[in-house]
Tab-separated table of C-alpha atoms in Angstrom:
chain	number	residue	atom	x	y	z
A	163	UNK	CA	0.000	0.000	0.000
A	164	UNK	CA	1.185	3.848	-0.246
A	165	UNK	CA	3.408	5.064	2.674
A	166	UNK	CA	4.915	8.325	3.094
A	167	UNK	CA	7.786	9.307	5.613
A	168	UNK	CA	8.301	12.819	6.505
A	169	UNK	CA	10.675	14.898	8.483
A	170	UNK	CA	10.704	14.062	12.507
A	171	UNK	CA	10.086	17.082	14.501
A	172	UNK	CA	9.209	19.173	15.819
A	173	UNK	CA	11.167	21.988	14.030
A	174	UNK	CA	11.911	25.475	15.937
A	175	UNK	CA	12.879	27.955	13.329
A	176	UNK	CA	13.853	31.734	14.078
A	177	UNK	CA	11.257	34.275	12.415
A	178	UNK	CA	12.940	35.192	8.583
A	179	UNK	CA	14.706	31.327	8.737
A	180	UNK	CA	14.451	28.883	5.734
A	181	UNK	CA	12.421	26.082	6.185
A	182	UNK	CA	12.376	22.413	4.368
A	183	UNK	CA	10.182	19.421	5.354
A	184	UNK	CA	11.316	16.330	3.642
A	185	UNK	CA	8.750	13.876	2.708
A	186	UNK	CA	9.130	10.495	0.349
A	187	UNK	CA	6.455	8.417	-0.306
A	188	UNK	CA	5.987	4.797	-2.032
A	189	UNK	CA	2.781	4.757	-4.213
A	190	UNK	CA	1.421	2.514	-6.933
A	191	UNK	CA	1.063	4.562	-10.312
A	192	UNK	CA	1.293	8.426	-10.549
A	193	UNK	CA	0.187	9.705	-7.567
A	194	UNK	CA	-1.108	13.427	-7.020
A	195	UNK	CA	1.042	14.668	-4.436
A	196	UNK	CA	-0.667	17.338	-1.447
A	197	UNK	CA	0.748	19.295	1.454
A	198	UNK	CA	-2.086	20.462	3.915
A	199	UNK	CA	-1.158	22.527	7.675
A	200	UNK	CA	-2.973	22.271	10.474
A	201	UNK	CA	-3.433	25.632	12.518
A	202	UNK	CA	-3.669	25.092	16.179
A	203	UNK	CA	-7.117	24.189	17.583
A	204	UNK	CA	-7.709	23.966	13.706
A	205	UNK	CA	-8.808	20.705	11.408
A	206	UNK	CA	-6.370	20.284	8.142
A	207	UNK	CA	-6.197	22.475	4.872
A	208	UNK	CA	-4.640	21.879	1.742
A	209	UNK	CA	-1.577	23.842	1.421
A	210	UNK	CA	-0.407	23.199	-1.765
A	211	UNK	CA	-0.618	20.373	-3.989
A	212	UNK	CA	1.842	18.946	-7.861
A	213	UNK	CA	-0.300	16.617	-9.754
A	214	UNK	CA	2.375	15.708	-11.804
A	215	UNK	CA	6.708	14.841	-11.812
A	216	UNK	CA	8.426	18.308	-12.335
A	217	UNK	CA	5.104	19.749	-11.032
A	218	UNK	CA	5.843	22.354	-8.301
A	219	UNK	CA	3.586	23.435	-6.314
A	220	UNK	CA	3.014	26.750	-4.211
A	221	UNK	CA	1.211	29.103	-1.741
A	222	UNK	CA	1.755	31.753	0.822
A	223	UNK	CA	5.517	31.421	-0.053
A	224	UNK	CA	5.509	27.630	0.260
A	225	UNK	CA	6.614	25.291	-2.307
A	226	UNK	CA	7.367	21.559	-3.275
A	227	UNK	CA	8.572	20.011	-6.039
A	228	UNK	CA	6.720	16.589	-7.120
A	229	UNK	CA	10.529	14.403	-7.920
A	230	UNK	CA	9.783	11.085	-9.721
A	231	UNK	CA	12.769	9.948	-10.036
A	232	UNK	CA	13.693	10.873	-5.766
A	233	UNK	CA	10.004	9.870	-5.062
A	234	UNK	CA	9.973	13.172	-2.996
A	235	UNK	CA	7.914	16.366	-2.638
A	236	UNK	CA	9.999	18.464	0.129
A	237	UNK	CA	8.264	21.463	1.342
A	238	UNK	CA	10.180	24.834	1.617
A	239	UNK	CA	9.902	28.333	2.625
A	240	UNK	CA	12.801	30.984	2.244
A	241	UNK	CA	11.748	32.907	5.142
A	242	UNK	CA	9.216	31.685	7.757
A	243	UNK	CA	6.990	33.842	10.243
A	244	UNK	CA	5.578	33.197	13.493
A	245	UNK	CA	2.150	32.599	11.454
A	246	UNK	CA	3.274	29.585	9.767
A	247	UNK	CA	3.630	27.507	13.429
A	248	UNK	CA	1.566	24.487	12.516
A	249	UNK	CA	1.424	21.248	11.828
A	250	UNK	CA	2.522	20.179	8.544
A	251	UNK	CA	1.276	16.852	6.562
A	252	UNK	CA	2.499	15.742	3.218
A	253	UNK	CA	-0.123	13.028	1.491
A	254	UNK	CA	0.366	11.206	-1.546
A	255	UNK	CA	-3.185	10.226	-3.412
A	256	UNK	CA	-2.658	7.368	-5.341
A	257	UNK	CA	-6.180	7.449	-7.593
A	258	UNK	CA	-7.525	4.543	-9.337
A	259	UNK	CA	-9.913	3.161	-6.674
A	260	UNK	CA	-7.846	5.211	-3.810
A	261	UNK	CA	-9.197	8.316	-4.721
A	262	UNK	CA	-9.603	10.352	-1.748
A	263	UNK	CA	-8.107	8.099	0.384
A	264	UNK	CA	-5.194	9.893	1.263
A	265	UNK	CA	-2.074	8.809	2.972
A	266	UNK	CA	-1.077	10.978	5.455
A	267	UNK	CA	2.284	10.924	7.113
A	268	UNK	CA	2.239	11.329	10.394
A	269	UNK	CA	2.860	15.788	10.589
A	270	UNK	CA	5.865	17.934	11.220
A	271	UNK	CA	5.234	20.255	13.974
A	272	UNK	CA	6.371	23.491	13.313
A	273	UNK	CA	6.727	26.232	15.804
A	274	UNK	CA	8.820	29.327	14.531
A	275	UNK	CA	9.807	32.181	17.259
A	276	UNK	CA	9.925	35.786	16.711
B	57	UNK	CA	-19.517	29.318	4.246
B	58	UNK	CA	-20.123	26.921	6.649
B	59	UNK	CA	-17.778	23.934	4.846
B	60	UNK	CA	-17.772	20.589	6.899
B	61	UNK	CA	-19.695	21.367	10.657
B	62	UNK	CA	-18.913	18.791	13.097
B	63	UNK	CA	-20.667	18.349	16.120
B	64	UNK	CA	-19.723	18.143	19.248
B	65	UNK	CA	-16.705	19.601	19.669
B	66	UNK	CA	-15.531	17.712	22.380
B	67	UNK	CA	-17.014	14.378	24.171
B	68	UNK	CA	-16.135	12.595	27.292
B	69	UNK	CA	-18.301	8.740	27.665
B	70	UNK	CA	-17.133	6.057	29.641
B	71	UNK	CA	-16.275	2.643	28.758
B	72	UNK	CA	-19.009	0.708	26.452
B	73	UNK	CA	-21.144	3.929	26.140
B	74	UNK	CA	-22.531	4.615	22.857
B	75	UNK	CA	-22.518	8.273	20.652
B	76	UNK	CA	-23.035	9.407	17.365
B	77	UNK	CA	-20.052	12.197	16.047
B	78	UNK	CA	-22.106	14.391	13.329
B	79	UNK	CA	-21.095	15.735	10.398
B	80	UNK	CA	-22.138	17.757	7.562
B	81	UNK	CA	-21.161	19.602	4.290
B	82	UNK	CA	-23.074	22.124	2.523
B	83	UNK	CA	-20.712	22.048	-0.740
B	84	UNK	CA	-22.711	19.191	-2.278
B	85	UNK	CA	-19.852	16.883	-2.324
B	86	UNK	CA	-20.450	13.080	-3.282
B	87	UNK	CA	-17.008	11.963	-1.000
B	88	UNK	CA	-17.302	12.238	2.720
B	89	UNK	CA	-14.812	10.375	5.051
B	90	UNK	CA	-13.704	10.277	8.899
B	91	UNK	CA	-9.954	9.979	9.970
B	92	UNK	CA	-8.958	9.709	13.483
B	93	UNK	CA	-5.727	11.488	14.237
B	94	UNK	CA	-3.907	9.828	17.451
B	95	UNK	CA	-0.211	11.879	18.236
B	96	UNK	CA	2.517	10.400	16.182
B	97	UNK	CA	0.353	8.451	13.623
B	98	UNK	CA	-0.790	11.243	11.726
B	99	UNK	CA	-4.022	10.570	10.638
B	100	UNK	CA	-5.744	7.346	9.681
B	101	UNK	CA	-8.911	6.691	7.910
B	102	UNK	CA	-12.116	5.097	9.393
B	103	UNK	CA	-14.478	5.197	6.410
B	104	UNK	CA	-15.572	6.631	3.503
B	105	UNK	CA	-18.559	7.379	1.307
B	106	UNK	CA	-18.220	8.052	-2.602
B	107	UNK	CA	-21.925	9.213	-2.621
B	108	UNK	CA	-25.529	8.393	-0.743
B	109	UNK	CA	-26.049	4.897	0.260
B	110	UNK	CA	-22.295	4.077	-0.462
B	111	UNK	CA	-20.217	3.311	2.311
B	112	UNK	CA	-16.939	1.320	2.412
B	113	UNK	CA	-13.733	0.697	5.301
B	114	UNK	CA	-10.889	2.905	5.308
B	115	UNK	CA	-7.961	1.665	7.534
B	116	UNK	CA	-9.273	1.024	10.873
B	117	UNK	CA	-12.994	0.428	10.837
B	118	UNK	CA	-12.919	-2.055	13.819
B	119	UNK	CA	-15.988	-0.519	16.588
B	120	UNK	CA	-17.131	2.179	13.878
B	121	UNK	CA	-20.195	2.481	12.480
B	122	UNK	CA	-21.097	4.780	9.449
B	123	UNK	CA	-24.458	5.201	7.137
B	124	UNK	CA	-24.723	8.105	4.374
B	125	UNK	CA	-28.699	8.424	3.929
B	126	UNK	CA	-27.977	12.201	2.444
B	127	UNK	CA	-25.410	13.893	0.117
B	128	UNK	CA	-25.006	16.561	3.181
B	129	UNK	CA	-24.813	13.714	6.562
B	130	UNK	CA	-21.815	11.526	7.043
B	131	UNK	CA	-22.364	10.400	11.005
B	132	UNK	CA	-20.346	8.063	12.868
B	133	UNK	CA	-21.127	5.599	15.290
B	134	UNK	CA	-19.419	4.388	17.844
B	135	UNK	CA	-21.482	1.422	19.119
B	136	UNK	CA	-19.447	0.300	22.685
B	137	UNK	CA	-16.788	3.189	23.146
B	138	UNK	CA	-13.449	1.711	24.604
B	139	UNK	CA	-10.526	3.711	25.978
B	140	UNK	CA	-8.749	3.232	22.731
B	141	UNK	CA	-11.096	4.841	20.685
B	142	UNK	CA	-9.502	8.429	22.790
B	143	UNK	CA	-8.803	10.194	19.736
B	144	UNK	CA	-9.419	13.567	17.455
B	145	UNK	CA	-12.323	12.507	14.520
B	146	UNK	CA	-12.470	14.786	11.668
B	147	UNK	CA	-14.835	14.689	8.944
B	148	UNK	CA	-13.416	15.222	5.105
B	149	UNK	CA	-15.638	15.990	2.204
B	150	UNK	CA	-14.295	16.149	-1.539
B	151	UNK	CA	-15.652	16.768	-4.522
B	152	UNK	CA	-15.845	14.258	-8.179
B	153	UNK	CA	-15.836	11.527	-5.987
B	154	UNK	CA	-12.552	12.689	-4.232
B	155	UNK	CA	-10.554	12.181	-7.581
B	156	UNK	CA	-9.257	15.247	-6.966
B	157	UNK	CA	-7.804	14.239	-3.739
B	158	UNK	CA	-8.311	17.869	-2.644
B	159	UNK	CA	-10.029	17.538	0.931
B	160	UNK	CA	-12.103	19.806	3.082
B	161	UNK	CA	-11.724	19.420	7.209
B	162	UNK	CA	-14.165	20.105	9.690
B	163	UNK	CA	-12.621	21.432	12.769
B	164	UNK	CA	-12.758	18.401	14.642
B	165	UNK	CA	-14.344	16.597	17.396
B	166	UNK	CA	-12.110	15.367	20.843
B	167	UNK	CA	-13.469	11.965	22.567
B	168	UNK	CA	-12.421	10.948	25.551
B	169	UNK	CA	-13.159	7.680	26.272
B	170	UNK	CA	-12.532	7.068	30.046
């Protein structure tokens, strides 16, 4: 079945510090590839999302690039603010017969200090 | 908007007590799921529904019961609650069936199962 490992945290970042969040993931087939954040007291949102390899994906100065050949989609930020503390989930959907069932790893908790 | 309202917010039963976790979407969306989300784990998926009167097991279905009479009502059931069932639900809803893998959160309801 899909399986996606991501970063260990939690990650404490100085305000104006670059972030990356690894993630790989094993799929079947071409998987769409998704980054949602969880606020505090919040439920998930999708972030950003590649549906696609080369694909990159981005939003509020976030971005990942979907990497076939690395079976990766890393998320990065050049310069973080004490608004982007969260929790951070990368999800690969496989389709086929898994659509919607997304694979969620199991969150990066990110707490960034002014 | 309202999105995905879940209801309650937060639950405490005891041990083989029975409750039903709402949940409901006023974007007209055919997929409707519920993932538990436990620390470390991430989050894992109970079950899903591709559209009224379809229901099917996600990952961990064991002592969950769901029924989808309505496009808009995705309840869960939890028939004989057990300490183990302690957990964060949130209700998903997606659109096309979730082929777009693209899902929307409701803010999440806390059981405590003592």
């Amino acid at each position: 079945g899909d399986s996606v490992t991501q970063m260990e945290g939690p990650v404490t970042l100085s305000e104006e510090a670059f972030l990356t969040i690894n993630c790989t993931y094993t799929a079947t087939g071409y998987p769409s590839l998704f980054w949602y954040v969880q606020y505090p007291g919040e439920g998930l949102q999708l972030l950003l999302k590649a549906t696609k390899a080369d694909d990159k994906g981005s939003n509020k100065g976030f971005e990942a690039t979907y990497r076939k050949e690395t079976t990766s989609f890393h998320l990065e930020k050049g310069s973080v603010q004490v608004s982007d503390s969260a929790v951070y989930f990368c999800a690969p959907n496989a389709g086929g017969t898994s659509y919607g069932k997304l694979t969620f790893g199991q969150g990066t908790i990110l707490t960034v200090h002014p | 908007n309202a999105g995905v309202t879940q209801t309650p917010k937060f639950q405490v039963l005891k041990t083989g007590q029975s409750m039903t976790l709402q949940c409901a979407q006023d974007m007209n969306h055919e997929y409707m799921s519920w993932y538990r989300q436990d620390p470390g784990m991430g989050l894992r998926l109970i079950h899903y529904s591709v559209g009224a009167g379809i229901t099917d097991q996600g990952e961990v279905p064991n002592g969950y019961n769901v029924s989808r009479s309505t496009t808009e009502d995705f309840p869960l059931r939890l028939l004989s609650a057990a300490p183990s069932q302690t957990s964060v639900y949130f209700c998903a809803s997606s659109r096309d069936r979730g082929k777009t893998g693209e899902l929307f959160f409701g803010e999440g309801s806390r059981l405590t199962v003592l």
